[in-house]
């Protein structure tokens, strides 16, 4: 009920308490954590980096891809080549990859052998595959941000061609459509609602999940407009929905009552961030304006992942950082299906 105790009451992240894991990473957008302390980070070389509990790390990729590092400019770097984005663990420990560069849903073993699970839906190319989530029934929920090949052109408030698809029994089907740049999704503890980050609507929507995977009753959860692009989201055990404001680099939480709280701000209301949002509202945002934004901790906050033995360590994924910041939270994360 409103006014009830929330473990986030009075909590903000002390920047001095932030530590880092990994080094030399390339576009660690999504991070998976395991009970033993291992981290698995998406990497633009075409796979994932496994960061072991002792801090050592190794790249797992079918074939190392140098496109990201050698691209002629940042605008090219972030739209072409293989770009592993969202990650999920299959029940057997294999890694499911939503590849934002190849526009495919892929499955890779921990040794680097990979195959394509899906690259079309209803006979058409999937589009920009952003995120993948496995539920307790081993179904894979997939987000497609846009059907526009150069995703930066879809960073427009008038574009709403994103969708959510469900992969089950070897078949991919669309279960909800018409989103403004569909980004990360999460299920609540009972898997009764699917929460959707709509980057270019600058809001979180949610839909009721039926037993057959169909979705209905779409509504906004929390503020109707954050005034910032939302990228990744994740629940804690109390029911707070954490998330990132990408490019303006904040971490927020929406309480069960729908109240927005900012727990980390690495942008500080910068002129570049304000200019980007103003231009976006006029449908005039450019790659250059986006690339002018970003804080110092790990530019372009993209995701939050709860890990550590008690699920109270929060890891920040990013699009332009080369290591993974982390801090301690006053509440544990909601365990994911693989936990």
Short mmCIF file of C-alpha atoms in Angstrom, two decimals:
data_model
loop_
_atom_site.label_atom_id
_atom_site.label_comp_id
_atom_site.label_asym_id
_atom_site.label_seq_id
_atom_site.Cartn_x
_atom_site.Cartn_y
_atom_site.Cartn_z
CA UNK A 1 0.00 0.00 0.00
CA UNK A 2 1.09 3.59 -0.52
CA UNK A 3 3.31 4.88 2.23
CA UNK A 4 4.47 1.41 3.24
CA UNK A 5 8.14 0.80 4.01
CA UNK A 6 10.35 0.38 0.97
CA UNK A 7 14.00 -0.74 1.30
CA UNK A 8 14.89 2.02 -1.17
CA UNK A 9 13.68 4.73 1.20
CA UNK A 10 16.51 7.25 1.47
CA UNK A 11 18.85 5.23 -0.75
CA UNK A 12 21.12 6.81 -3.32
CA UNK A 13 24.33 5.37 -4.73
CA UNK A 14 27.54 6.88 -3.37
CA UNK A 15 29.77 7.29 -6.46
CA UNK A 16 32.82 6.76 -4.25
CA UNK A 17 31.51 3.28 -3.38
CA UNK A 18 31.34 2.12 -7.01
CA UNK A 19 33.84 -0.60 -7.94
CA UNK A 20 34.56 -2.14 -11.33
CA UNK A 21 34.81 -5.58 -12.91
CA UNK A 22 36.38 -6.52 -16.22
CA UNK A 23 38.62 -4.58 -18.54
CA UNK A 24 38.93 -3.96 -22.27
CA UNK A 25 35.30 -4.91 -22.85
CA UNK A 26 33.53 -3.84 -26.02
CA UNK A 27 29.92 -2.69 -25.70
CA UNK A 28 29.01 -4.67 -22.53
CA UNK A 29 25.32 -3.89 -23.02
CA UNK A 30 23.80 -6.83 -21.17
CA UNK A 31 25.25 -8.76 -18.23
CA UNK A 32 24.27 -12.13 -16.78
CA UNK A 33 25.34 -13.09 -13.26
CA UNK A 34 25.69 -16.59 -11.79
CA UNK A 35 25.66 -17.82 -8.21
CA UNK A 36 29.41 -18.55 -8.24
CA UNK A 37 30.18 -14.88 -8.93
CA UNK A 38 30.75 -15.29 -12.67
CA UNK A 39 29.65 -12.52 -14.98
CA UNK A 40 28.88 -12.91 -18.67
CA UNK A 41 28.86 -9.66 -20.66
CA UNK A 42 27.74 -9.16 -24.23
CA UNK A 43 30.70 -8.15 -26.37
CA UNK A 44 30.86 -6.51 -29.79
CA UNK A 45 33.54 -8.96 -30.94
CA UNK A 46 30.71 -11.39 -31.59
CA UNK A 47 29.97 -13.19 -28.36
CA UNK A 48 30.38 -12.75 -24.64
CA UNK A 49 33.16 -12.16 -22.15
CA UNK A 50 33.19 -14.51 -19.17
CA UNK A 51 34.56 -12.71 -16.11
CA UNK A 52 35.43 -15.31 -13.51
CA UNK A 53 35.09 -14.75 -9.75
CA UNK A 54 38.89 -14.33 -9.50
CA UNK A 55 38.76 -11.47 -12.01
CA UNK A 56 40.28 -13.34 -14.94
CA UNK A 57 38.33 -13.13 -18.16
CA UNK A 58 38.04 -14.77 -21.57
CA UNK A 59 36.23 -13.94 -24.78
CA UNK A 60 33.84 -16.61 -26.00
CA UNK A 61 32.97 -16.04 -29.66
CA UNK A 62 32.46 -18.21 -32.68
CA UNK A 63 34.82 -15.95 -34.58
CA UNK A 64 36.35 -12.77 -33.19
CA UNK A 65 34.84 -9.81 -35.00
CA UNK A 66 36.94 -6.63 -35.25
CA UNK A 67 34.27 -4.43 -36.84
CA UNK A 68 33.36 -2.58 -33.65
CA UNK A 69 36.92 -1.54 -32.84
CA UNK A 70 37.91 -0.77 -36.46
CA UNK A 71 34.77 1.04 -37.61
CA UNK A 72 35.46 4.32 -39.37
CA UNK A 73 33.23 6.32 -37.02
CA UNK A 74 30.95 5.93 -34.02
CA UNK A 75 27.77 6.16 -36.08
CA UNK A 76 28.89 3.10 -38.09
CA UNK A 77 30.24 1.32 -35.03
CA UNK A 78 26.88 1.18 -33.30
CA UNK A 79 24.70 0.07 -36.24
CA UNK A 80 26.68 -2.50 -38.25
CA UNK A 81 28.45 -5.80 -37.80
CA UNK A 82 27.70 -8.37 -35.14
CA UNK A 83 26.40 -6.74 -31.98
CA UNK A 84 25.38 -9.22 -29.28
CA UNK A 85 22.89 -7.29 -27.19
CA UNK A 86 20.48 -9.01 -24.81
CA UNK A 87 21.50 -12.31 -23.21
CA UNK A 88 19.75 -15.16 -21.43
CA UNK A 89 20.85 -18.55 -20.17
CA UNK A 90 19.16 -21.60 -21.63
CA UNK A 91 18.31 -24.24 -19.04
CA UNK A 92 21.46 -26.23 -19.96
CA UNK A 93 23.70 -23.17 -19.53
CA UNK A 94 24.04 -22.29 -23.22
CA UNK A 95 23.76 -18.58 -23.98
CA UNK A 96 20.84 -17.19 -25.94
CA UNK A 97 21.85 -14.02 -27.80
CA UNK A 98 19.65 -11.36 -29.32
CA UNK A 99 22.00 -9.98 -31.95
CA UNK A 100 21.35 -6.32 -32.71
CA UNK A 101 23.79 -6.38 -35.64
CA UNK A 102 22.90 -9.60 -37.47
CA UNK A 103 19.17 -9.28 -36.67
CA UNK A 104 18.92 -12.84 -35.39
CA UNK A 105 18.08 -14.84 -32.29
CA UNK A 106 21.14 -17.04 -31.73
CA UNK A 107 22.19 -19.82 -29.37
CA UNK A 108 25.85 -20.23 -28.40
CA UNK A 109 27.51 -22.84 -26.22
CA UNK A 110 30.03 -21.75 -23.61
CA UNK A 111 32.74 -22.97 -25.99
CA UNK A 112 31.58 -20.68 -28.82
CA UNK A 113 29.61 -23.03 -31.08
CA UNK A 114 26.57 -21.15 -32.26
CA UNK A 115 23.52 -21.55 -34.42
CA UNK A 116 20.57 -19.39 -35.47
CA UNK A 117 17.27 -20.01 -33.69
CA UNK A 118 15.26 -17.49 -35.71
CA UNK A 119 15.84 -14.73 -38.24
CA UNK A 120 12.34 -14.30 -39.66
CA UNK A 121 8.81 -13.94 -38.32
CA UNK A 122 5.71 -14.40 -40.48
CA UNK A 123 8.04 -14.80 -43.46
CA UNK A 124 9.70 -11.41 -42.99
CA UNK A 125 13.10 -10.43 -41.53
CA UNK A 126 12.83 -10.00 -37.75
CA UNK A 127 14.21 -6.47 -37.52
CA UNK A 128 16.51 -5.08 -34.82
CA UNK A 129 16.54 -7.85 -32.23
CA UNK A 130 17.23 -6.16 -28.90
CA UNK A 131 16.59 -8.35 -25.86
CA UNK A 132 15.73 -11.91 -24.88
CA UNK A 133 14.23 -13.20 -21.62
CA UNK A 134 13.65 -16.82 -20.60
CA UNK A 135 10.70 -17.57 -18.33
CA UNK A 136 10.14 -20.45 -15.90
CA UNK A 137 8.51 -22.51 -18.67
CA UNK A 138 11.61 -22.17 -20.90
CA UNK A 139 9.84 -19.88 -23.34
CA UNK A 140 11.92 -17.08 -24.84
CA UNK A 141 10.45 -13.57 -24.92
CA UNK A 142 12.08 -11.40 -27.56
CA UNK A 143 11.97 -7.67 -28.23
CA UNK A 144 12.46 -6.09 -31.62
CA UNK A 145 13.14 -2.37 -31.30
CA UNK A 146 12.32 -1.40 -34.87
CA UNK A 147 12.06 -2.74 -38.39
CA UNK A 148 14.33 0.10 -39.60
CA UNK A 149 17.81 -1.24 -40.36
CA UNK A 150 19.70 1.81 -39.05
CA UNK A 151 18.22 1.98 -35.56
CA UNK A 152 19.39 5.55 -35.01
CA UNK A 153 16.80 6.62 -37.60
CA UNK A 154 14.13 5.07 -35.38
CA UNK A 155 15.04 7.36 -32.47
CA UNK A 156 12.00 9.46 -33.25
CA UNK A 157 8.82 9.93 -31.17
CA UNK A 158 6.67 9.27 -34.25
CA UNK A 159 8.13 5.79 -34.96
CA UNK A 160 6.25 2.95 -33.26
CA UNK A 161 7.14 -0.21 -35.18
CA UNK A 162 8.67 -2.21 -32.32
CA UNK A 163 7.16 -5.46 -31.08
CA UNK A 164 7.39 -8.36 -28.65
CA UNK A 165 7.64 -11.94 -29.93
CA UNK A 166 7.53 -15.31 -28.22
CA UNK A 167 9.76 -18.23 -29.22
CA UNK A 168 8.27 -21.55 -28.22
CA UNK A 169 8.57 -25.07 -29.65
CA UNK A 170 10.91 -23.79 -32.35
CA UNK A 171 8.46 -21.16 -33.59
CA UNK A 172 8.52 -17.38 -33.28
CA UNK A 173 5.27 -15.42 -33.15
CA UNK A 174 4.42 -11.78 -32.52
CA UNK A 175 2.41 -11.30 -29.31
CA UNK A 176 2.31 -7.48 -29.04
CA UNK A 177 3.07 -4.73 -31.55
CA UNK A 178 3.19 -0.96 -31.93
CA UNK A 179 5.88 -0.02 -29.41
CA UNK A 180 8.15 3.03 -29.53
CA UNK A 181 11.54 1.29 -29.77
CA UNK A 182 10.99 -1.86 -27.69
CA UNK A 183 13.93 -2.43 -25.37
CA UNK A 184 14.34 -4.65 -22.30
CA UNK A 185 11.44 -6.61 -20.85
CA UNK A 186 10.89 -8.30 -17.48
CA UNK A 187 8.29 -10.54 -15.92
CA UNK A 188 7.09 -9.92 -12.38
CA UNK A 189 7.63 -12.53 -9.67
CA UNK A 190 4.49 -14.47 -10.58
CA UNK A 191 4.99 -14.03 -14.33
CA UNK A 192 1.55 -12.43 -14.50
CA UNK A 193 2.69 -9.18 -16.13
CA UNK A 194 5.29 -8.43 -18.78
CA UNK A 195 6.95 -5.02 -18.36
CA UNK A 196 8.30 -3.33 -21.50
CA UNK A 197 10.80 -0.48 -21.69
CA UNK A 198 9.75 1.76 -24.57
CA UNK A 199 12.87 3.82 -25.22
CA UNK A 200 11.34 6.39 -27.53
CA UNK A 201 8.08 6.74 -25.62
CA UNK A 202 10.31 7.35 -22.56
CA UNK A 203 8.07 5.12 -20.45
CA UNK A 204 7.51 1.59 -19.17
CA UNK A 205 4.41 -0.25 -20.31
CA UNK A 206 3.06 -3.54 -19.01
CA UNK A 207 0.75 -6.23 -20.36
CA UNK A 208 -1.06 -9.10 -18.69
CA UNK A 209 0.31 -12.53 -19.62
CA UNK A 210 -2.16 -15.33 -20.43
CA UNK A 211 -1.15 -18.99 -20.01
CA UNK A 212 -0.71 -19.36 -23.78
CA UNK A 213 1.66 -16.39 -23.89
CA UNK A 214 -0.79 -13.94 -25.39
CA UNK A 215 -0.65 -10.40 -23.99
CA UNK A 216 -3.46 -7.97 -23.21
CA UNK A 217 -4.50 -4.99 -21.12
CA UNK A 218 -1.57 -2.79 -22.06
CA UNK A 219 -1.05 0.10 -19.65
CA UNK A 220 1.67 2.51 -18.53
CA UNK A 221 3.54 1.65 -15.33
CA UNK A 222 4.93 4.63 -13.45
CA UNK A 223 5.41 8.04 -15.06
CA UNK A 224 3.85 8.59 -18.47
CA UNK A 225 7.07 10.28 -19.61
CA UNK A 226 10.45 10.01 -17.88
CA UNK A 227 11.84 12.82 -20.03
CA UNK A 228 14.71 10.43 -20.84
CA UNK A 229 15.34 7.32 -22.93
CA UNK A 230 14.78 4.09 -20.99
CA UNK A 231 16.95 1.09 -21.87
CA UNK A 232 17.28 -1.76 -19.35
CA UNK A 233 14.94 -2.77 -16.51
CA UNK A 234 15.09 -5.33 -13.69
CA UNK A 235 12.99 -6.12 -10.62
CA UNK A 236 14.16 -6.34 -7.05
CA UNK A 237 12.58 -8.68 -4.50
CA UNK A 238 10.41 -5.90 -3.06
CA UNK A 239 8.76 -5.22 -6.40
CA UNK A 240 10.66 -2.06 -7.33
CA UNK A 241 11.44 -1.94 -11.04
CA UNK A 242 14.97 -0.63 -11.55
CA UNK A 243 16.14 0.76 -14.87
CA UNK A 244 18.55 2.91 -16.81
CA UNK A 245 18.18 6.22 -18.57
CA UNK A 246 20.57 5.67 -21.46
CA UNK A 247 22.66 8.56 -22.83
CA UNK A 248 21.62 10.76 -19.88
CA UNK A 249 23.08 8.05 -17.62
CA UNK A 250 20.82 7.69 -14.62
CA UNK A 251 19.62 4.65 -12.69
CA UNK A 252 16.03 4.85 -11.55
CA UNK A 253 13.54 2.73 -9.68
CA UNK A 254 9.77 2.72 -9.96
CA UNK A 255 8.12 1.64 -6.71
CA UNK A 256 5.16 -0.78 -6.69
CA UNK A 257 2.99 2.32 -6.24
CA UNK A 258 4.39 3.88 -9.43
CA UNK A 259 6.65 6.50 -7.85
CA UNK A 260 9.86 7.30 -9.75
CA UNK A 261 13.09 7.51 -7.75
CA UNK A 262 16.56 8.36 -9.08
CA UNK A 263 19.22 6.34 -7.26
CA UNK A 264 22.25 7.34 -9.37
CA UNK A 265 22.73 10.37 -11.64
CA UNK A 266 25.94 10.51 -13.69
CA UNK A 267 24.61 13.18 -16.04
CA UNK A 268 23.66 15.95 -13.65
CA UNK A 269 21.31 17.66 -16.07
CA UNK A 270 24.01 18.25 -18.67
CA UNK A 271 23.56 20.68 -21.54
CA UNK A 272 24.16 17.85 -24.03
CA UNK A 273 21.43 15.74 -22.46
CA UNK A 274 18.95 18.59 -22.46
CA UNK A 275 19.78 19.44 -26.08
CA UNK A 276 19.26 15.83 -27.13
CA UNK A 277 15.86 15.54 -25.47
CA UNK A 278 14.69 18.85 -26.92
CA UNK A 279 15.78 17.81 -30.40
CA UNK A 280 14.19 14.39 -30.00
CA UNK A 281 10.83 15.96 -29.20
CA UNK A 282 11.10 17.83 -32.52
CA UNK A 283 12.08 14.60 -34.37
CA UNK A 284 15.49 16.17 -34.96
CA UNK A 285 17.81 14.02 -32.81
CA UNK A 286 21.04 13.14 -34.63
CA UNK A 287 23.73 10.51 -33.98
CA UNK A 288 26.13 13.35 -33.21
CA UNK A 289 23.84 14.70 -30.49
CA UNK A 290 23.48 11.25 -28.99
CA UNK A 291 27.22 10.66 -29.04
CA UNK A 292 27.79 13.99 -27.27
CA UNK A 293 25.97 12.55 -24.25
CA UNK A 294 27.20 10.22 -21.56
CA UNK A 295 28.58 10.29 -18.06
CA UNK A 296 31.97 9.23 -16.73
CA UNK A 297 31.16 6.01 -14.84
CA UNK A 298 30.33 3.97 -17.96
CA UNK A 299 28.93 6.06 -20.82
CA UNK A 300 25.43 5.19 -21.99
CA UNK A 301 24.03 3.16 -19.07
CA UNK A 302 22.16 0.29 -20.73
CA UNK A 303 21.16 -2.27 -18.10
CA UNK A 304 21.11 -3.24 -14.44
CA UNK A 305 21.80 -6.80 -13.28
CA UNK A 306 21.49 -8.11 -9.74
CA UNK A 307 24.19 -10.58 -8.72
CA UNK A 308 26.42 -11.68 -5.89
CA UNK A 309 25.59 -14.56 -3.55
CA UNK A 310 22.81 -12.49 -1.93
CA UNK A 311 21.66 -10.81 -5.19
CA UNK A 312 22.38 -7.40 -3.68
CA UNK A 313 25.25 -6.42 -5.97
CA UNK A 314 24.05 -4.27 -8.88
CA UNK A 315 26.08 -4.34 -12.11
CA UNK A 316 25.68 -1.62 -14.73
CA UNK A 317 25.84 -2.60 -18.39
CA UNK A 318 26.71 0.11 -20.89
CA UNK A 319 27.11 0.74 -24.59
CA UNK A 320 30.34 2.74 -24.48
CA UNK A 321 32.09 1.60 -21.32
CA UNK A 322 34.98 -0.87 -21.26
CA UNK A 323 34.39 -2.22 -17.76
CA UNK A 324 31.42 -2.97 -15.51
CA UNK A 325 30.63 -0.68 -12.57
CA UNK A 326 28.92 -2.21 -9.56
CA UNK A 327 27.59 -1.19 -6.17
CA UNK A 328 25.67 -2.67 -3.25
CA UNK A 329 21.90 -2.27 -2.97
CA UNK A 330 19.75 -2.29 0.18
CA UNK A 331 17.51 -4.97 -1.34
CA UNK A 332 18.09 -8.20 -3.26
CA UNK A 333 17.18 -8.58 -6.90
CA UNK A 334 14.33 -10.79 -8.05
CA UNK A 335 15.97 -14.11 -9.01
CA UNK A 336 15.94 -14.78 -12.75
CA UNK A 337 14.87 -18.10 -14.24
CA UNK A 338 18.45 -19.43 -14.31
CA UNK A 339 19.18 -18.55 -10.68
#
